[in-house]
PDB file of C-alpha atoms and ligand atoms in Angstrom:
ATOM      1  CA  UNK U   1     -71.603 -27.340 -12.955  1.00  0.00           C
ATOM      2  CA  UNK U   2     -73.756 -28.668 -10.132  1.00  0.00           C
ATOM      3  CA  UNK U   3     -75.461 -31.022 -12.549  1.00  0.00           C
ATOM      4  CA  UNK U   4     -72.081 -32.474 -13.464  1.00  0.00           C
ATOM      5  CA  UNK U   5     -71.533 -33.221  -9.803  1.00  0.00           C
ATOM      6  CA  UNK U   6     -75.056 -34.538  -9.372  1.00  0.00           C
ATOM      7  CA  UNK U   7     -74.160 -38.183  -9.725  1.00  0.00           C
ATOM      8  CA  UNK U   8     -71.375 -37.894  -7.177  1.00  0.00           C
ATOM      9  CA  UNK U   9     -73.597 -36.020  -4.754  1.00  0.00           C
ATOM     10  CA  UNK U  10     -76.335 -38.555  -5.218  1.00  0.00           C
ATOM     11  CA  UNK U  11     -73.940 -41.321  -4.349  1.00  0.00           C
ATOM     12  CA  UNK U  12     -72.615 -39.614  -1.286  1.00  0.00           C
ATOM     13  CA  UNK U  13     -75.777 -38.065   0.045  1.00  0.00           C
ATOM     14  CA  UNK U  14     -78.264 -40.674  -1.086  1.00  0.00           C
ATOM     15  CA  UNK U  15     -80.556 -37.830  -2.131  1.00  0.00           C
ATOM     16  CA  UNK U  16     -82.420 -37.133  -5.320  1.00  0.00           C
ATOM     17  CA  UNK U  17     -82.028 -33.808  -7.127  1.00  0.00           C
ATOM     18  CA  UNK U  18     -83.957 -31.606  -7.042  1.00  0.00           C
ATOM     19  CA  UNK U  19     -85.034 -32.616  -3.562  1.00  0.00           C
ATOM     20  CA  UNK U  20     -88.684 -33.685  -3.472  1.00  0.00           C
ATOM     21  CA  UNK U  21     -90.989 -30.939  -2.278  1.00  0.00           C
ATOM     22  CA  UNK U  22     -92.339 -33.049   0.581  1.00  0.00           C
ATOM     23  CA  UNK U  23     -88.897 -33.268   2.142  1.00  0.00           C
ATOM     24  CA  UNK U  24     -85.733 -35.251   1.819  1.00  0.00           C
ATOM     25  CA  UNK U  25     -85.938 -39.027   2.013  1.00  0.00           C
ATOM     26  CA  UNK U  26     -83.582 -38.828   4.961  1.00  0.00           C
ATOM     27  CA  UNK U  27     -85.977 -36.522   6.716  1.00  0.00           C
ATOM     28  CA  UNK U  28     -89.226 -38.402   6.272  1.00  0.00           C
ATOM     29  CA  UNK U  29     -89.475 -38.305  10.039  1.00  0.00           C
ATOM     30  CA  UNK U  30     -89.512 -34.592  10.826  1.00  0.00           C
ATOM     31  CA  UNK U  31     -87.961 -35.223  14.220  1.00  0.00           C
ATOM     32  CA  UNK U  32     -84.771 -36.447  12.593  1.00  0.00           C
ATOM     33  CA  UNK U  33     -81.865 -34.049  12.520  1.00  0.00           C
ATOM     34  CA  UNK U  34     -80.963 -32.289   9.310  1.00  0.00           C
ATOM     35  CA  UNK U  35     -78.061 -34.033   7.603  1.00  0.00           C
ATOM     36  CA  UNK U  36     -74.672 -32.804   8.758  1.00  0.00           C
ATOM     37  CA  UNK U  37     -72.309 -32.416   5.863  1.00  0.00           C
ATOM     38  CA  UNK U  38     -68.532 -32.258   5.739  1.00  0.00           C
ATOM     39  CA  UNK U  39     -66.969 -30.991   2.548  1.00  0.00           C
ATOM     40  CA  UNK U  40     -63.658 -32.774   1.941  1.00  0.00           C
ATOM     41  CA  UNK U  41     -61.201 -30.668  -0.022  1.00  0.00           C
ATOM     42  CA  UNK U  42     -57.529 -30.632  -0.958  1.00  0.00           C
ATOM     43  CA  UNK U  43     -55.383 -30.864  -4.055  1.00  0.00           C
ATOM     44  CA  UNK U  44     -55.473 -33.782  -6.472  1.00  0.00           C
ATOM     45  CA  UNK U  45     -53.639 -36.626  -4.752  1.00  0.00           C
ATOM     46  CA  UNK U  46     -53.899 -35.110  -1.270  1.00  0.00           C
ATOM     47  CA  UNK U  47     -55.566 -38.336  -0.149  1.00  0.00           C
ATOM     48  CA  UNK U  48     -59.229 -37.298   0.011  1.00  0.00           C
ATOM     49  CA  UNK U  49     -60.571 -40.551  -1.416  1.00  0.00           C
ATOM     50  CA  UNK U  50     -58.234 -42.699   0.660  1.00  0.00           C
ATOM     51  CA  UNK U  51     -59.171 -40.998   3.919  1.00  0.00           C
ATOM     52  CA  UNK U  52     -62.894 -40.711   3.141  1.00  0.00           C
ATOM     53  CA  UNK U  53     -63.041 -44.490   2.736  1.00  0.00           C
ATOM     54  CA  UNK U  54     -61.535 -44.907   6.209  1.00  0.00           C
ATOM     55  CA  UNK U  55     -63.658 -42.211   7.864  1.00  0.00           C
ATOM     56  CA  UNK U  56     -66.857 -43.632   6.386  1.00  0.00           C
ATOM     57  CA  UNK U  57     -66.224 -46.950   8.131  1.00  0.00           C
ATOM     58  CA  UNK U  58     -66.135 -45.085  11.450  1.00  0.00           C
ATOM     59  CA  UNK U  59     -69.167 -42.951  10.552  1.00  0.00           C
ATOM     60  CA  UNK U  60     -71.119 -46.033   9.568  1.00  0.00           C
ATOM     61  CA  UNK U  61     -70.600 -47.411  13.028  1.00  0.00           C
ATOM     62  CA  UNK U  62     -71.667 -44.136  14.591  1.00  0.00           C
ATOM     63  CA  UNK U  63     -74.787 -43.995  12.472  1.00  0.00           C
ATOM     64  CA  UNK U  64     -75.662 -47.570  13.308  1.00  0.00           C
ATOM     65  CA  UNK U  65     -75.413 -46.697  16.987  1.00  0.00           C
ATOM     66  CA  UNK U  66     -77.744 -43.741  16.640  1.00  0.00           C
ATOM     67  CA  UNK U  67     -79.978 -43.501  13.603  1.00  0.00           C
ATOM     68  CA  UNK U  68     -80.476 -39.781  14.200  1.00  0.00           C
ATOM     69  CA  UNK U  69     -76.870 -38.996  13.391  1.00  0.00           C
ATOM     70  CA  UNK U  70     -77.048 -38.324   9.702  1.00  0.00           C
ATOM     71  CA  UNK U  71     -73.534 -37.380   8.738  1.00  0.00           C
ATOM     72  CA  UNK U  72     -72.209 -37.154   5.218  1.00  0.00           C
ATOM     73  CA  UNK U  73     -68.831 -36.577   3.635  1.00  0.00           C
ATOM     74  CA  UNK U  74     -68.713 -35.019   0.199  1.00  0.00           C
ATOM     75  CA  UNK U  75     -65.392 -35.790  -1.442  1.00  0.00           C
ATOM     76  CA  UNK U  76     -63.992 -33.023  -3.664  1.00  0.00           C
ATOM     77  CA  UNK U  77     -66.942 -30.655  -3.462  1.00  0.00           C
ATOM     78  CA  UNK U  78     -67.476 -27.703  -3.779  1.00  0.00           C
ATOM     79  CA  UNK U  79     -64.579 -27.288  -6.202  1.00  0.00           C
ATOM     80  CA  UNK U  80     -65.387 -23.734  -7.232  1.00  0.00           C
ATOM     81  CA  UNK U  81     -67.764 -20.813  -6.807  1.00  0.00           C
ATOM     82  CA  UNK U  82     -70.240 -22.301  -9.250  1.00  0.00           C
ATOM     83  CA  UNK U  83     -70.473 -25.515  -7.189  1.00  0.00           C
ATOM     84  CA  UNK U  84     -70.889 -23.522  -4.005  1.00  0.00           C
ATOM     85  CA  UNK U  85     -73.655 -21.342  -5.428  1.00  0.00           C
ATOM     86  CA  UNK U  86     -75.441 -24.445  -6.712  1.00  0.00           C
ATOM     87  CA  UNK U  87     -75.163 -26.053  -3.295  1.00  0.00           C
ATOM     88  CA  UNK U  88     -76.451 -22.978  -1.487  1.00  0.00           C
ATOM     89  CA  UNK U  89     -79.364 -22.629  -3.871  1.00  0.00           C
ATOM     90  CA  UNK U  90     -80.363 -26.295  -3.771  1.00  0.00           C
ATOM     91  CA  UNK U  91     -79.562 -27.265  -0.209  1.00  0.00           C
ATOM     92  CA  UNK U  92     -80.351 -24.101   1.733  1.00  0.00           C
ATOM     93  CA  UNK U  93     -82.175 -25.149   4.896  1.00  0.00           C
ATOM     94  CA  UNK U  94     -81.987 -28.842   4.000  1.00  0.00           C
ATOM     95  CA  UNK U  95     -78.531 -29.708   5.325  1.00  0.00           C
ATOM     96  CA  UNK U  96     -75.985 -28.100   7.612  1.00  0.00           C
ATOM     97  CA  UNK U  97     -72.386 -27.811   6.480  1.00  0.00           C
ATOM     98  CA  UNK U  98     -70.451 -28.663   9.612  1.00  0.00           C
ATOM     99  CA  UNK U  99     -66.996 -27.779   8.274  1.00  0.00           C
ATOM    100  CA  UNK U 100     -64.481 -28.265   5.496  1.00  0.00           C
ATOM    101  CA  UNK U 101     -62.015 -31.067   6.113  1.00  0.00           C
ATOM    102  CA  UNK U 102     -58.921 -29.758   4.358  1.00  0.00           C
ATOM    103  CA  UNK U 103     -56.204 -32.212   3.407  1.00  0.00           C
ATOM    104  CA  UNK U 104     -53.279 -29.861   3.064  1.00  0.00           C
ATOM    105  CA  UNK U 105     -50.485 -31.300   0.970  1.00  0.00           C
ATOM    106  CA  UNK U 106     -47.484 -29.946  -0.887  1.00  0.00           C
ATOM    107  CA  UNK U 107     -48.103 -29.736  -4.648  1.00  0.00           C
ATOM    108  CA  UNK U 108     -45.100 -31.830  -5.627  1.00  0.00           C
ATOM    109  CA  UNK U 109     -46.093 -34.606  -3.216  1.00  0.00           C
ATOM    110  CA  UNK U 110     -49.621 -34.511  -4.697  1.00  0.00           C
ATOM    111  CA  UNK U 111     -48.249 -34.853  -8.215  1.00  0.00           C
ATOM    112  CA  UNK U 112     -45.924 -37.714  -7.277  1.00  0.00           C
ATOM    113  CA  UNK U 113     -48.786 -39.593  -5.599  1.00  0.00           C
ATOM    114  CA  UNK U 114     -51.033 -39.192  -8.631  1.00  0.00           C
ATOM    115  CA  UNK U 115     -48.260 -40.312 -10.970  1.00  0.00           C
ATOM    116  CA  UNK U 116     -47.888 -43.402  -8.812  1.00  0.00           C
ATOM    117  CA  UNK U 117     -51.689 -43.875  -8.772  1.00  0.00           C
ATOM    118  CA  UNK U 118     -51.675 -43.484 -12.573  1.00  0.00           C
ATOM    119  CA  UNK U 119     -49.606 -46.655 -12.957  1.00  0.00           C
ATOM    120  CA  UNK U 120     -52.619 -48.727 -11.927  1.00  0.00           C
ATOM    121  CA  UNK U 121     -55.655 -46.402 -11.804  1.00  0.00           C
ATOM    122  CA  UNK U 122     -56.235 -46.227 -15.528  1.00  0.00           C
ATOM    123  CA  UNK U 123     -57.033 -42.528 -15.046  1.00  0.00           C
ATOM    124  CA  UNK U 124     -55.907 -40.792 -18.204  1.00  0.00           C
ATOM    125  CA  UNK U 125     -55.493 -37.523 -16.282  1.00  0.00           C
ATOM    126  CA  UNK U 126     -52.880 -38.976 -13.918  1.00  0.00           C
ATOM    127  CA  UNK U 127     -49.978 -37.707 -16.046  1.00  0.00           C
ATOM    128  CA  UNK U 128     -47.627 -34.830 -15.223  1.00  0.00           C
ATOM    129  CA  UNK U 129     -48.934 -32.330 -17.762  1.00  0.00           C
ATOM    130  CA  UNK U 130     -52.533 -32.789 -16.786  1.00  0.00           C
ATOM    131  CA  UNK U 131     -51.651 -32.879 -13.077  1.00  0.00           C
ATOM    132  CA  UNK U 132     -49.880 -29.531 -13.266  1.00  0.00           C
ATOM    133  CA  UNK U 133     -53.027 -28.051 -14.835  1.00  0.00           C
ATOM    134  CA  UNK U 134     -55.213 -29.675 -12.178  1.00  0.00           C
ATOM    135  CA  UNK U 135     -53.012 -28.201  -9.447  1.00  0.00           C
ATOM    136  CA  UNK U 136     -53.425 -24.751 -11.051  1.00  0.00           C
ATOM    137  CA  UNK U 137     -57.197 -25.216 -11.231  1.00  0.00           C
ATOM    138  CA  UNK U 138     -57.181 -26.307  -7.606  1.00  0.00           C
ATOM    139  CA  UNK U 139     -55.187 -23.222  -6.572  1.00  0.00           C
ATOM    140  CA  UNK U 140     -57.304 -20.828  -8.641  1.00  0.00           C
ATOM    141  CA  UNK U 141     -60.779 -22.262  -8.049  1.00  0.00           C
ATOM    142  CA  UNK U 142     -60.869 -24.573  -5.028  1.00  0.00           C
ATOM    143  CA  UNK U 143     -58.405 -22.955  -2.649  1.00  0.00           C
ATOM    144  CA  UNK U 144     -60.502 -19.736  -2.530  1.00  0.00           C
ATOM    145  CA  UNK U 145     -63.491 -21.834  -1.393  1.00  0.00           C
ATOM    146  CA  UNK U 146     -61.379 -23.288   1.415  1.00  0.00           C
ATOM    147  CA  UNK U 147     -60.245 -19.742   2.307  1.00  0.00           C
ATOM    148  CA  UNK U 148     -63.876 -18.624   2.414  1.00  0.00           C
ATOM    149  CA  UNK U 149     -64.742 -21.319   4.952  1.00  0.00           C
ATOM    150  CA  UNK U 150     -61.538 -20.503   6.836  1.00  0.00           C
ATOM    151  CA  UNK U 151     -62.806 -16.924   7.274  1.00  0.00           C
ATOM    152  CA  UNK U 152     -65.985 -18.379   8.781  1.00  0.00           C
ATOM    153  CA  UNK U 153     -63.889 -20.482  11.189  1.00  0.00           C
ATOM    154  CA  UNK U 154     -65.112 -23.652   9.496  1.00  0.00           C
ATOM    155  CA  UNK U 155     -61.943 -25.350   8.302  1.00  0.00           C
ATOM    156  CA  UNK U 156     -60.260 -28.305   9.984  1.00  0.00           C
ATOM    157  CA  UNK U 157     -56.865 -28.660   8.414  1.00  0.00           C
ATOM    158  CA  UNK U 158     -54.817 -31.822   8.403  1.00  0.00           C
ATOM    159  CA  UNK U 159     -51.208 -32.227   7.310  1.00  0.00           C
ATOM    160  CA  UNK U 160     -51.855 -34.656   4.464  1.00  0.00           C
ATOM    161  CA  UNK U 161     -48.193 -35.044   3.538  1.00  0.00           C
ATOM    162  CA  UNK U 162     -47.818 -37.572   6.373  1.00  0.00           C
ATOM    163  CA  UNK U 163     -48.282 -41.304   5.859  1.00  0.00           C
ATOM    164  CA  UNK U 164     -51.759 -42.728   5.176  1.00  0.00           C
ATOM    165  CA  UNK U 165     -51.954 -44.134   8.708  1.00  0.00           C
ATOM    166  CA  UNK U 166     -50.759 -40.915  10.344  1.00  0.00           C
ATOM    167  CA  UNK U 167     -53.305 -38.866   8.379  1.00  0.00           C
ATOM    168  CA  UNK U 168     -55.993 -41.375   9.342  1.00  0.00           C
ATOM    169  CA  UNK U 169     -55.228 -41.009  13.031  1.00  0.00           C
ATOM    170  CA  UNK U 170     -55.568 -37.225  12.696  1.00  0.00           C
ATOM    171  CA  UNK U 171     -58.753 -37.473  10.619  1.00  0.00           C
ATOM    172  CA  UNK U 172     -60.458 -39.850  12.989  1.00  0.00           C
ATOM    173  CA  UNK U 173     -59.828 -37.537  15.935  1.00  0.00           C
ATOM    174  CA  UNK U 174     -62.105 -34.940  14.349  1.00  0.00           C
ATOM    175  CA  UNK U 175     -65.677 -35.104  15.502  1.00  0.00           C
ATOM    176  CA  UNK U 176     -68.562 -34.125  13.264  1.00  0.00           C
ATOM    177  CA  UNK U 177     -71.228 -32.249  15.179  1.00  0.00           C
TER     178      UNK U 177
HETATM  179  P1  ADP Z   1     -57.387 -37.664  -3.942  1.00  0.00           P
HETATM  180  O1  ADP Z   1     -58.718 -38.359  -3.786  1.00  0.00           O
HETATM  181  O2  ADP Z   1     -57.205 -36.547  -2.985  1.00  0.00           O
HETATM  182  O3  ADP Z   1     -57.084 -37.259  -5.344  1.00  0.00           O
HETATM  183  P2  ADP Z   1     -56.311 -40.312  -3.390  1.00  0.00           P
HETATM  184  O4  ADP Z   1     -56.923 -40.687  -2.098  1.00  0.00           O
HETATM  185  O5  ADP Z   1     -56.878 -40.929  -4.618  1.00  0.00           O
HETATM  186  O6  ADP Z   1     -56.253 -38.714  -3.543  1.00  0.00           O
HETATM  187  O7  ADP Z   1     -54.762 -40.624  -3.278  1.00  0.00           O
HETATM  188  C1  ADP Z   1     -53.914 -40.438  -4.392  1.00  0.00           C
HETATM  189  C2  ADP Z   1     -52.837 -41.529  -4.397  1.00  0.00           C
HETATM  190  O8  ADP Z   1     -51.967 -41.322  -3.307  1.00  0.00           O
HETATM  191  C3  ADP Z   1     -53.400 -42.928  -4.232  1.00  0.00           C
HETATM  192  O9  ADP Z   1     -52.621 -43.809  -5.011  1.00  0.00           O
HETATM  193  C4  ADP Z   1     -53.241 -43.220  -2.748  1.00  0.00           C
HETATM  194  O10 ADP Z   1     -53.051 -44.596  -2.515  1.00  0.00           O
HETATM  195  C5  ADP Z   1     -52.000 -42.421  -2.408  1.00  0.00           C
HETATM  196  N1  ADP Z   1     -52.058 -41.832  -1.069  1.00  0.00           N
HETATM  197  C6  ADP Z   1     -53.117 -41.295  -0.451  1.00  0.00           C
HETATM  198  N2  ADP Z   1     -52.767 -40.804   0.741  1.00  0.00           N
HETATM  199  C7  ADP Z   1     -51.435 -41.008   0.870  1.00  0.00           C
HETATM  200  C8  ADP Z   1     -50.466 -40.721   1.921  1.00  0.00           C
HETATM  201  N3  ADP Z   1     -50.821 -40.089   3.038  1.00  0.00           N
HETATM  202  N4  ADP Z   1     -49.184 -41.068   1.694  1.00  0.00           N
HETATM  203  C9  ADP Z   1     -48.812 -41.688   0.544  1.00  0.00           C
HETATM  204  N5  ADP Z   1     -49.660 -42.010  -0.462  1.00  0.00           N
HETATM  205  C10 ADP Z   1     -50.958 -41.665  -0.304  1.00  0.00           C
HETATM  206 MG1   MG Z   2     -60.261 -38.598  -5.252  1.00  0.00          MG
END
């Protein structure tokens, strides 16, 4: 399962898998901090992609101001136990998971948003039947991962049923450290 997510991880982290034995490209200078990672989770249509795009603009500015702040968002990962085990096995000691940013949104709102997105996204899975299955998969496989991080005190939850701008304001108040 991790390999299926490899491309996405590569894009977000800018890393190669498996990481080269001499260290991550980001860490060629040993004095640099380990990358700080935020897992971004929530149901399909909760607004993960929308908010990540906005947060990244802010993070880019932060990183430009201080090259040692290596912060990364991973959108929609880990989705299940298999993803999490793959992450732990591959990334142990190479990156610190700061917290899970949880976009908490009512299932029906999620479905309605995806149906709306489907009108222009071209995503074949943005239809009601497939969305109801994706919500079930989210509840059965992803929500337990969020609960696991919650038990560790590592979940920052945002009410994602609010408007895009309201959710953005809440998201941007959260500091990654
Ligand atoms: P996800 O990545 O969690 O599946 P997206 O960011 O792709 O969700 O958002 C799904 C759809 O809902 C998109 O069409 C997006 O424009 C819209 N959307 C995202 N956040 C909100 C919001 N807070 N209120 C209303 N619509 C939203
Ligand atoms: Mg998305």
